[in-house]
Amino acid sequence: MIADELGRADDVERVLIDEKVIEKRLDAMAEEIDREFPSGPILAIVLLKGAFVFAADLLRRIPRPLDIECLNVSSYHGGTESSGVVKFLDHSLPDVKGRHVLVLDDILDTGRTLKAVTDRLLLEGCAAVHTGVLLAKDRPRAEDVQADYVGFEIGDEFVVGYGLDYRGRYRNLPFVGVLKS
Ligand code: XMP
C-alpha cells in the first residue's frame, strides 16, 4: 500500500522503511529472539501505544509459548520532542516476579523510556529484562541504555507510521516515514 491510497501523501515527505523490508527484518529478529531467549514461555511486555503494530507482527513470528502484557507509558505527550518525563499511565503492573521479560518498544530515542521501564520491572522482581525496539535513533542517549534487539538504526529525525504517531495520527501507515516539516 502506498501513502496515496491512505490519502496522506500530502503529509509524508518520504518513506524511510517500506513494508517488505520491515517484514523481512522481523523474520530475522524473531528467529534471533527465539534462539537466544532462555527456554520456557516468554513474557512479552508491549509499550503502548507506539509498539502495538511492531509487537503484533514480531510476536506472531515467535514459535513458542508467549504471555503478552501491555504497559501504557508516555513521554512525548503529543508533539515531536520528548518531554523528558516518563509517565506510567496504568494503575497496576503485570506480575513479573521471577520472569524473563521481553520489553518491546517502537523506538529508542533518548533512552528514558526503556531505562524507566527496565528499572521499574527489576524493582518488581523480574529475573531479567531483555529489550527489543523496531527503531533506534542514531543520537546520544540521555540514559545509558541500549536495546538487545534492534530492527533498524535510523537518523535523528522524527518518524511516523507502523505504530508511531504525530498527535495520534499516522499509526496505521504500513511503512515508517518522515513527515513534511
Ligand atoms: P525515549 O526518548 O524515551 O523515546 O527513548 C521513546 C518514546 O518516544 C517516542 N518517540 C517517537 N515517537 N516518532 C514518534 O512517533 C519518533 O520519531 C519518536 N521518537 C521517540 C516513542 O513513543 C517512544 O516510545
JSON list of C-alpha atoms and ligand atoms in Angstrom, two decimals:
[
{"chain": "A", "resi": 1, "resn": "MET", "atom": "CA", "xyz": [0.00, 0.00, 0.00]},
{"chain": "A", "resi": 2, "resn": "ILE", "atom": "CA", "xyz": [1.31, 3.45, -0.74]},
{"chain": "A", "resi": 3, "resn": "ALA", "atom": "CA", "xyz": [0.71, 6.73, 1.03]},
{"chain": "A", "resi": 4, "resn": "ASP", "atom": "CA", "xyz": [-1.60, 7.88, -1.79]},
{"chain": "A", "resi": 5, "resn": "GLU", "atom": "CA", "xyz": [-4.02, 5.04, -1.12]},
{"chain": "A", "resi": 6, "resn": "LEU", "atom": "CA", "xyz": [-4.24, 6.12, 2.51]},
{"chain": "A", "resi": 7, "resn": "GLY", "atom": "CA", "xyz": [-4.97, 9.67, 1.48]},
{"chain": "A", "resi": 8, "resn": "ARG", "atom": "CA", "xyz": [-1.96, 11.00, 3.32]},
{"chain": "A", "resi": 9, "resn": "ALA", "atom": "CA", "xyz": [0.55, 11.53, 0.54]},
{"chain": "A", "resi": 10, "resn": "ASP", "atom": "CA", "xyz": [0.45, 15.24, 1.24]},
{"chain": "A", "resi": 11, "resn": "ASP", "atom": "CA", "xyz": [1.76, 14.73, 4.77]},
{"chain": "A", "resi": 12, "resn": "VAL", "atom": "CA", "xyz": [4.55, 12.22, 4.14]},
{"chain": "A", "resi": 13, "resn": "GLU", "atom": "CA", "xyz": [7.78, 13.61, 2.77]},
{"chain": "A", "resi": 14, "resn": "ARG", "atom": "CA", "xyz": [9.39, 10.23, 2.18]},
{"chain": "A", "resi": 15, "resn": "VAL", "atom": "CA", "xyz": [9.16, 6.54, 3.04]},
{"chain": "A", "resi": 16, "resn": "LEU", "atom": "CA", "xyz": [12.14, 5.55, 5.17]},
{"chain": "A", "resi": 17, "resn": "ILE", "atom": "CA", "xyz": [11.49, 1.82, 5.58]},
{"chain": "A", "resi": 18, "resn": "ASP", "atom": "CA", "xyz": [8.88, 0.10, 3.48]},
{"chain": "A", "resi": 19, "resn": "GLU", "atom": "CA", "xyz": [6.56, -2.74, 4.45]},
{"chain": "A", "resi": 20, "resn": "LYS", "atom": "CA", "xyz": [8.51, -5.52, 2.71]},
{"chain": "A", "resi": 21, "resn": "VAL", "atom": "CA", "xyz": [11.79, -4.52, 4.31]},
{"chain": "A", "resi": 22, "resn": "ILE", "atom": "CA", "xyz": [10.13, -4.42, 7.76]},
{"chain": "A", "resi": 23, "resn": "GLU", "atom": "CA", "xyz": [8.65, -7.89, 7.24]},
{"chain": "A", "resi": 24, "resn": "LYS", "atom": "CA", "xyz": [12.00, -9.38, 6.29]},
{"chain": "A", "resi": 25, "resn": "ARG", "atom": "CA", "xyz": [13.75, -7.83, 9.25]},
{"chain": "A", "resi": 26, "resn": "LEU", "atom": "CA", "xyz": [11.05, -9.07, 11.65]},
{"chain": "A", "resi": 27, "resn": "ASP", "atom": "CA", "xyz": [11.61, -12.63, 10.40]},
{"chain": "A", "resi": 28, "resn": "ALA", "atom": "CA", "xyz": [15.27, -12.34, 11.38]},
{"chain": "A", "resi": 29, "resn": "MET", "atom": "CA", "xyz": [14.57, -10.64, 14.72]},
{"chain": "A", "resi": 30, "resn": "ALA", "atom": "CA", "xyz": [12.03, -13.28, 15.73]},
{"chain": "A", "resi": 31, "resn": "GLU", "atom": "CA", "xyz": [14.49, -16.02, 14.89]},
{"chain": "A", "resi": 32, "resn": "GLU", "atom": "CA", "xyz": [17.22, -14.31, 16.92]},
{"chain": "A", "resi": 33, "resn": "ILE", "atom": "CA", "xyz": [14.95, -13.83, 19.94]},
{"chain": "A", "resi": 34, "resn": "ASP", "atom": "CA", "xyz": [13.73, -17.42, 19.82]},
{"chain": "A", "resi": 35, "resn": "ARG", "atom": "CA", "xyz": [17.31, -18.68, 19.58]},
{"chain": "A", "resi": 36, "resn": "GLU", "atom": "CA", "xyz": [18.78, -16.51, 22.34]},
{"chain": "A", "resi": 37, "resn": "PHE", "atom": "CA", "xyz": [15.96, -16.28, 24.87]},
{"chain": "A", "resi": 38, "resn": "PRO", "atom": "CA", "xyz": [16.12, -18.68, 27.84]},
{"chain": "A", "resi": 39, "resn": "SER", "atom": "CA", "xyz": [13.90, -21.71, 27.34]},
{"chain": "A", "resi": 40, "resn": "GLY", "atom": "CA", "xyz": [10.32, -21.59, 28.56]},
{"chain": "A", "resi": 41, "resn": "PRO", "atom": "CA", "xyz": [7.48, -19.19, 27.94]},
{"chain": "A", "resi": 42, "resn": "ILE", "atom": "CA", "xyz": [8.44, -15.60, 27.19]},
{"chain": "A", "resi": 43, "resn": "LEU", "atom": "CA", "xyz": [6.64, -12.80, 28.98]},
{"chain": "A", "resi": 44, "resn": "ALA", "atom": "CA", "xyz": [6.41, -10.02, 26.40]},
{"chain": "A", "resi": 45, "resn": "ILE", "atom": "CA", "xyz": [5.54, -6.53, 27.64]},
{"chain": "A", "resi": 46, "resn": "VAL", "atom": "CA", "xyz": [4.39, -4.23, 24.87]},
{"chain": "A", "resi": 47, "resn": "LEU", "atom": "CA", "xyz": [4.73, -0.49, 25.47]},
{"chain": "A", "resi": 48, "resn": "LEU", "atom": "CA", "xyz": [1.61, 1.32, 24.31]},
{"chain": "A", "resi": 49, "resn": "LYS", "atom": "CA", "xyz": [0.69, 2.81, 22.20]},
{"chain": "A", "resi": 50, "resn": "GLY", "atom": "CA", "xyz": [3.59, 3.02, 19.78]},
{"chain": "A", "resi": 51, "resn": "ALA", "atom": "CA", "xyz": [4.78, -0.61, 19.87]},
{"chain": "A", "resi": 52, "resn": "PHE", "atom": "CA", "xyz": [1.46, -2.33, 19.21]},
{"chain": "A", "resi": 53, "resn": "VAL", "atom": "CA", "xyz": [1.91, -2.84, 15.45]},
{"chain": "A", "resi": 54, "resn": "PHE", "atom": "CA", "xyz": [5.55, -3.90, 15.73]},
{"chain": "A", "resi": 55, "resn": "ALA", "atom": "CA", "xyz": [4.79, -6.26, 18.63]},
{"chain": "A", "resi": 56, "resn": "ALA", "atom": "CA", "xyz": [1.81, -7.87, 16.90]},
{"chain": "A", "resi": 57, "resn": "ASP", "atom": "CA", "xyz": [3.88, -8.64, 13.82]},
{"chain": "A", "resi": 58, "resn": "LEU", "atom": "CA", "xyz": [7.01, -9.71, 15.71]},
{"chain": "A", "resi": 59, "resn": "LEU", "atom": "CA", "xyz": [5.38, -11.89, 18.36]},
{"chain": "A", "resi": 60, "resn": "ARG", "atom": "CA", "xyz": [3.36, -13.84, 15.80]},
{"chain": "A", "resi": 61, "resn": "ARG", "atom": "CA", "xyz": [6.65, -14.92, 14.29]},
{"chain": "A", "resi": 62, "resn": "ILE", "atom": "CA", "xyz": [8.00, -16.44, 17.53]},
{"chain": "A", "resi": 63, "resn": "PRO", "atom": "CA", "xyz": [7.09, -20.13, 17.63]},
{"chain": "A", "resi": 64, "resn": "ARG", "atom": "CA", "xyz": [6.92, -20.78, 21.37]},
{"chain": "A", "resi": 65, "resn": "PRO", "atom": "CA", "xyz": [4.54, -20.13, 24.28]},
{"chain": "A", "resi": 66, "resn": "LEU", "atom": "CA", "xyz": [4.14, -16.44, 25.00]},
{"chain": "A", "resi": 67, "resn": "ASP", "atom": "CA", "xyz": [2.44, -14.41, 27.67]},
{"chain": "A", "resi": 68, "resn": "ILE", "atom": "CA", "xyz": [1.65, -10.92, 26.47]},
{"chain": "A", "resi": 69, "resn": "GLU", "atom": "CA", "xyz": [1.04, -7.87, 28.64]},
{"chain": "A", "resi": 70, "resn": "CYS", "atom": "CA", "xyz": [0.83, -4.19, 27.78]},
{"chain": "A", "resi": 71, "resn": "LEU", "atom": "CA", "xyz": [2.11, -1.17, 29.63]},
{"chain": "A", "resi": 72, "resn": "ASN", "atom": "CA", "xyz": [0.84, 2.30, 28.92]},
{"chain": "A", "resi": 73, "resn": "VAL", "atom": "CA", "xyz": [3.72, 4.74, 29.14]},
{"chain": "A", "resi": 74, "resn": "SER", "atom": "CA", "xyz": [4.13, 8.18, 27.70]},
{"chain": "A", "resi": 75, "resn": "SER", "atom": "CA", "xyz": [7.00, 10.60, 27.28]},
{"chain": "A", "resi": 76, "resn": "TYR", "atom": "CA", "xyz": [6.06, 12.65, 24.22]},
{"chain": "A", "resi": 77, "resn": "HIS", "atom": "CA", "xyz": [2.62, 13.84, 25.22]},
{"chain": "A", "resi": 78, "resn": "GLY", "atom": "CA", "xyz": [1.65, 14.56, 21.61]},
{"chain": "A", "resi": 79, "resn": "GLY", "atom": "CA", "xyz": [4.48, 16.54, 19.97]},
{"chain": "A", "resi": 80, "resn": "THR", "atom": "CA", "xyz": [7.78, 15.76, 18.29]},
{"chain": "A", "resi": 81, "resn": "GLU", "atom": "CA", "xyz": [10.09, 16.28, 21.29]},
{"chain": "A", "resi": 82, "resn": "SER", "atom": "CA", "xyz": [10.47, 14.06, 24.35]},
{"chain": "A", "resi": 83, "resn": "SER", "atom": "CA", "xyz": [9.16, 15.80, 27.47]},
{"chain": "A", "resi": 84, "resn": "GLY", "atom": "CA", "xyz": [11.93, 14.13, 29.47]},
{"chain": "A", "resi": 85, "resn": "VAL", "atom": "CA", "xyz": [9.42, 12.66, 31.91]},
{"chain": "A", "resi": 86, "resn": "VAL", "atom": "CA", "xyz": [8.26, 9.06, 31.52]},
{"chain": "A", "resi": 87, "resn": "LYS", "atom": "CA", "xyz": [4.75, 8.59, 32.88]},
{"chain": "A", "resi": 88, "resn": "PHE", "atom": "CA", "xyz": [3.32, 5.19, 33.81]},
{"chain": "A", "resi": 89, "resn": "LEU", "atom": "CA", "xyz": [-0.35, 5.52, 32.94]},
{"chain": "A", "resi": 90, "resn": "ASP", "atom": "CA", "xyz": [-1.54, 2.17, 34.36]},
{"chain": "A", "resi": 91, "resn": "HIS", "atom": "CA", "xyz": [-2.71, 1.71, 37.92]},
{"chain": "A", "resi": 92, "resn": "SER", "atom": "CA", "xyz": [-1.01, -1.65, 38.26]},
{"chain": "A", "resi": 93, "resn": "LEU", "atom": "CA", "xyz": [1.83, -3.52, 36.62]},
{"chain": "A", "resi": 94, "resn": "PRO", "atom": "CA", "xyz": [1.76, -7.09, 35.34]},
{"chain": "A", "resi": 95, "resn": "ASP", "atom": "CA", "xyz": [3.10, -9.75, 37.69]},
{"chain": "A", "resi": 96, "resn": "VAL", "atom": "CA", "xyz": [6.70, -10.17, 36.55]},
{"chain": "A", "resi": 97, "resn": "LYS", "atom": "CA", "xyz": [8.22, -11.83, 39.62]},
{"chain": "A", "resi": 98, "resn": "GLY", "atom": "CA", "xyz": [10.93, -14.33, 38.63]},
{"chain": "A", "resi": 99, "resn": "ARG", "atom": "CA", "xyz": [10.17, -13.97, 34.91]},
{"chain": "A", "resi": 100, "resn": "HIS", "atom": "CA", "xyz": [12.45, -13.26, 31.97]},
{"chain": "A", "resi": 101, "resn": "VAL", "atom": "CA", "xyz": [10.71, -10.35, 30.31]},
{"chain": "A", "resi": 102, "resn": "LEU", "atom": "CA", "xyz": [10.96, -9.09, 26.75]},
{"chain": "A", "resi": 103, "resn": "VAL", "atom": "CA", "xyz": [10.04, -5.40, 26.67]},
{"chain": "A", "resi": 104, "resn": "LEU", "atom": "CA", "xyz": [9.07, -4.15, 23.21]},
{"chain": "A", "resi": 105, "resn": "ASP", "atom": "CA", "xyz": [9.04, -0.50, 22.24]},
{"chain": "A", "resi": 106, "resn": "ASP", "atom": "CA", "xyz": [8.65, 1.23, 18.91]},
{"chain": "A", "resi": 107, "resn": "ILE", "atom": "CA", "xyz": [11.74, 3.41, 19.05]},
{"chain": "A", "resi": 108, "resn": "LEU", "atom": "CA", "xyz": [14.80, 4.05, 21.19]},
{"chain": "A", "resi": 109, "resn": "ASP", "atom": "CA", "xyz": [15.42, 7.78, 21.26]},
{"chain": "A", "resi": 110, "resn": "THR", "atom": "CA", "xyz": [16.70, 9.43, 24.46]},
{"chain": "A", "resi": 111, "resn": "GLY", "atom": "CA", "xyz": [16.59, 6.05, 26.22]},
{"chain": "A", "resi": 112, "resn": "ARG", "atom": "CA", "xyz": [14.49, 7.39, 29.10]},
{"chain": "A", "resi": 113, "resn": "THR", "atom": "CA", "xyz": [11.53, 5.13, 28.42]},
{"chain": "A", "resi": 114, "resn": "LEU", "atom": "CA", "xyz": [13.47, 1.86, 28.27]},
{"chain": "A", "resi": 115, "resn": "LYS", "atom": "CA", "xyz": [15.51, 2.87, 31.31]},
{"chain": "A", "resi": 116, "resn": "ALA", "atom": "CA", "xyz": [12.44, 3.80, 33.37]},
{"chain": "A", "resi": 117, "resn": "VAL", "atom": "CA", "xyz": [10.56, 0.63, 32.39]},
{"chain": "A", "resi": 118, "resn": "THR", "atom": "CA", "xyz": [13.57, -1.64, 32.93]},
{"chain": "A", "resi": 119, "resn": "ASP", "atom": "CA", "xyz": [14.28, -0.16, 36.37]},
{"chain": "A", "resi": 120, "resn": "ARG", "atom": "CA", "xyz": [10.62, -0.48, 37.36]},
{"chain": "A", "resi": 121, "resn": "LEU", "atom": "CA", "xyz": [10.34, -4.12, 36.25]},
{"chain": "A", "resi": 122, "resn": "LEU", "atom": "CA", "xyz": [13.54, -5.06, 38.08]},
{"chain": "A", "resi": 123, "resn": "LEU", "atom": "CA", "xyz": [12.13, -3.38, 41.16]},
{"chain": "A", "resi": 124, "resn": "GLU", "atom": "CA", "xyz": [9.01, -5.52, 40.75]},
{"chain": "A", "resi": 125, "resn": "GLY", "atom": "CA", "xyz": [11.24, -8.60, 40.96]},
{"chain": "A", "resi": 126, "resn": "CYS", "atom": "CA", "xyz": [11.56, -9.90, 37.41]},
{"chain": "A", "resi": 127, "resn": "ALA", "atom": "CA", "xyz": [14.55, -12.19, 36.77]},
{"chain": "A", "resi": 128, "resn": "ALA", "atom": "CA", "xyz": [15.86, -10.26, 33.77]},
{"chain": "A", "resi": 129, "resn": "VAL", "atom": "CA", "xyz": [14.73, -7.62, 31.31]},
{"chain": "A", "resi": 130, "resn": "HIS", "atom": "CA", "xyz": [15.52, -8.09, 27.61]},
{"chain": "A", "resi": 131, "resn": "THR", "atom": "CA", "xyz": [14.59, -5.25, 25.28]},
{"chain": "A", "resi": 132, "resn": "GLY", "atom": "CA", "xyz": [13.59, -5.03, 21.63]},
{"chain": "A", "resi": 133, "resn": "VAL", "atom": "CA", "xyz": [12.82, -1.98, 19.50]},
{"chain": "A", "resi": 134, "resn": "LEU", "atom": "CA", "xyz": [11.82, -1.59, 15.89]},
{"chain": "A", "resi": 135, "resn": "LEU", "atom": "CA", "xyz": [13.93, 1.55, 15.51]},
{"chain": "A", "resi": 136, "resn": "ALA", "atom": "CA", "xyz": [16.93, 3.08, 17.26]},
{"chain": "A", "resi": 137, "resn": "LYS", "atom": "CA", "xyz": [17.81, 6.68, 16.57]},
{"chain": "A", "resi": 138, "resn": "ASP", "atom": "CA", "xyz": [21.46, 7.47, 15.97]},
{"chain": "A", "resi": 139, "resn": "ARG", "atom": "CA", "xyz": [21.88, 10.13, 18.64]},
{"chain": "A", "resi": 140, "resn": "PRO", "atom": "CA", "xyz": [23.42, 10.47, 22.09]},
{"chain": "A", "resi": 141, "resn": "ARG", "atom": "CA", "xyz": [21.20, 8.89, 24.76]},
{"chain": "A", "resi": 142, "resn": "ALA", "atom": "CA", "xyz": [20.14, 10.76, 27.89]},
{"chain": "A", "resi": 143, "resn": "GLU", "atom": "CA", "xyz": [20.34, 7.43, 29.71]},
{"chain": "A", "resi": 144, "resn": "ASP", "atom": "CA", "xyz": [22.99, 4.73, 29.41]},
{"chain": "A", "resi": 145, "resn": "VAL", "atom": "CA", "xyz": [20.75, 2.16, 27.79]},
{"chain": "A", "resi": 146, "resn": "GLN", "atom": "CA", "xyz": [20.71, 0.08, 24.64]},
{"chain": "A", "resi": 147, "resn": "ALA", "atom": "CA", "xyz": [18.27, -2.42, 23.23]},
{"chain": "A", "resi": 148, "resn": "ASP", "atom": "CA", "xyz": [19.16, -6.11, 22.94]},
{"chain": "A", "resi": 149, "resn": "TYR", "atom": "CA", "xyz": [17.24, -6.44, 19.67]},
{"chain": "A", "resi": 150, "resn": "VAL", "atom": "CA", "xyz": [17.08, -3.58, 17.16]},
{"chain": "A", "resi": 151, "resn": "GLY", "atom": "CA", "xyz": [15.16, -3.66, 13.89]},
{"chain": "A", "resi": 152, "resn": "PHE", "atom": "CA", "xyz": [16.73, -0.65, 12.19]},
{"chain": "A", "resi": 153, "resn": "GLU", "atom": "CA", "xyz": [19.13, 2.14, 13.07]},
{"chain": "A", "resi": 154, "resn": "ILE", "atom": "CA", "xyz": [17.83, 5.46, 11.74]},
{"chain": "A", "resi": 155, "resn": "GLY", "atom": "CA", "xyz": [18.99, 9.07, 11.70]},
{"chain": "A", "resi": 156, "resn": "ASP", "atom": "CA", "xyz": [17.93, 11.57, 14.32]},
{"chain": "A", "resi": 157, "resn": "GLU", "atom": "CA", "xyz": [14.65, 12.66, 12.77]},
{"chain": "A", "resi": 158, "resn": "PHE", "atom": "CA", "xyz": [11.02, 12.39, 13.76]},
{"chain": "A", "resi": 159, "resn": "VAL", "atom": "CA", "xyz": [9.30, 9.41, 12.11]},
{"chain": "A", "resi": 160, "resn": "VAL", "atom": "CA", "xyz": [5.72, 8.17, 11.90]},
{"chain": "A", "resi": 161, "resn": "GLY", "atom": "CA", "xyz": [3.90, 5.06, 10.73]},
{"chain": "A", "resi": 162, "resn": "TYR", "atom": "CA", "xyz": [3.87, 1.39, 11.69]},
{"chain": "A", "resi": 163, "resn": "GLY", "atom": "CA", "xyz": [2.59, 2.33, 15.16]},
{"chain": "A", "resi": 164, "resn": "LEU", "atom": "CA", "xyz": [4.36, 5.65, 15.53]},
{"chain": "A", "resi": 165, "resn": "ASP", "atom": "CA", "xyz": [2.26, 8.78, 15.59]},
{"chain": "A", "resi": 166, "resn": "TYR", "atom": "CA", "xyz": [2.24, 12.50, 15.34]},
{"chain": "A", "resi": 167, "resn": "ARG", "atom": "CA", "xyz": [-0.54, 13.85, 17.57]},
{"chain": "A", "resi": 168, "resn": "GLY", "atom": "CA", "xyz": [-2.29, 10.50, 17.47]},
{"chain": "A", "resi": 169, "resn": "ARG", "atom": "CA", "xyz": [-2.29, 10.11, 13.69]},
{"chain": "A", "resi": 170, "resn": "TYR", "atom": "CA", "xyz": [-0.35, 8.02, 11.14]},
{"chain": "A", "resi": 171, "resn": "ARG", "atom": "CA", "xyz": [-0.04, 4.90, 13.34]},
{"chain": "A", "resi": 172, "resn": "ASN", "atom": "CA", "xyz": [-1.80, 2.86, 10.66]},
{"chain": "A", "resi": 173, "resn": "LEU", "atom": "CA", "xyz": [0.65, 3.66, 7.87]},
{"chain": "A", "resi": 174, "resn": "PRO", "atom": "CA", "xyz": [2.21, 0.32, 6.86]},
{"chain": "A", "resi": 175, "resn": "PHE", "atom": "CA", "xyz": [5.68, 1.86, 6.48]},
{"chain": "A", "resi": 176, "resn": "VAL", "atom": "CA", "xyz": [7.96, 4.10, 8.53]},
{"chain": "A", "resi": 177, "resn": "GLY", "atom": "CA", "xyz": [8.15, 7.55, 7.03]},
{"chain": "A", "resi": 178, "resn": "VAL", "atom": "CA", "xyz": [9.14, 11.13, 7.59]},
{"chain": "A", "resi": 179, "resn": "LEU", "atom": "CA", "xyz": [6.54, 13.86, 7.68]},
{"chain": "A", "resi": 180, "resn": "LYS", "atom": "CA", "xyz": [6.86, 17.12, 5.85]},
{"chain": "A", "resi": 181, "resn": "SER", "atom": "CA", "xyz": [8.00, 19.77, 8.28]},
{"chain": "B", "resi": 1, "resn": "XMP", "atom": "P1", "xyz": [12.82, 7.77, 24.56]},
{"chain": "B", "resi": 1, "resn": "XMP", "atom": "O1", "xyz": [13.26, 9.19, 24.31]},
{"chain": "B", "resi": 1, "resn": "XMP", "atom": "O2", "xyz": [12.22, 7.61, 25.90]},
{"chain": "B", "resi": 1, "resn": "XMP", "atom": "O3", "xyz": [11.69, 7.63, 23.48]},
{"chain": "B", "resi": 1, "resn": "XMP", "atom": "O4", "xyz": [13.88, 6.77, 24.18]},
{"chain": "B", "resi": 1, "resn": "XMP", "atom": "C1", "xyz": [10.87, 6.60, 23.40]},
{"chain": "B", "resi": 1, "resn": "XMP", "atom": "C2", "xyz": [9.48, 7.06, 23.09]},
{"chain": "B", "resi": 1, "resn": "XMP", "atom": "O5", "xyz": [9.41, 8.35, 22.49]},
{"chain": "B", "resi": 1, "resn": "XMP", "atom": "C3", "xyz": [8.54, 8.34, 21.38]},
{"chain": "B", "resi": 1, "resn": "XMP", "atom": "N1", "xyz": [9.32, 8.72, 20.18]},
{"chain": "B", "resi": 1, "resn": "XMP", "atom": "C4", "xyz": [8.81, 8.91, 18.96]},
{"chain": "B", "resi": 1, "resn": "XMP", "atom": "N2", "xyz": [7.56, 8.80, 18.51]},
{"chain": "B", "resi": 1, "resn": "XMP", "atom": "N3", "xyz": [8.30, 9.35, 16.34]},
{"chain": "B", "resi": 1, "resn": "XMP", "atom": "C5", "xyz": [7.31, 9.03, 17.19]},
{"chain": "B", "resi": 1, "resn": "XMP", "atom": "O6", "xyz": [6.18, 8.92, 16.75]},
{"chain": "B", "resi": 1, "resn": "XMP", "atom": "C6", "xyz": [9.60, 9.49, 16.72]},
{"chain": "B", "resi": 1, "resn": "XMP", "atom": "O7", "xyz": [10.46, 9.80, 15.90]},
{"chain": "B", "resi": 1, "resn": "XMP", "atom": "C7", "xyz": [9.85, 9.26, 18.11]},
{"chain": "B", "resi": 1, "resn": "XMP", "atom": "N4", "xyz": [10.99, 9.29, 18.84]},
{"chain": "B", "resi": 1, "resn": "XMP", "atom": "C8", "xyz": [10.62, 8.94, 20.11]},
{"chain": "B", "resi": 1, "resn": "XMP", "atom": "C9", "xyz": [8.01, 6.96, 21.29]},
{"chain": "B", "resi": 1, "resn": "XMP", "atom": "O8", "xyz": [6.74, 6.94, 21.90]},
{"chain": "B", "resi": 1, "resn": "XMP", "atom": "C10", "xyz": [8.93, 6.11, 22.09]},
{"chain": "B", "resi": 1, "resn": "XMP", "atom": "O9", "xyz": [8.28, 5.04, 22.72]}
]
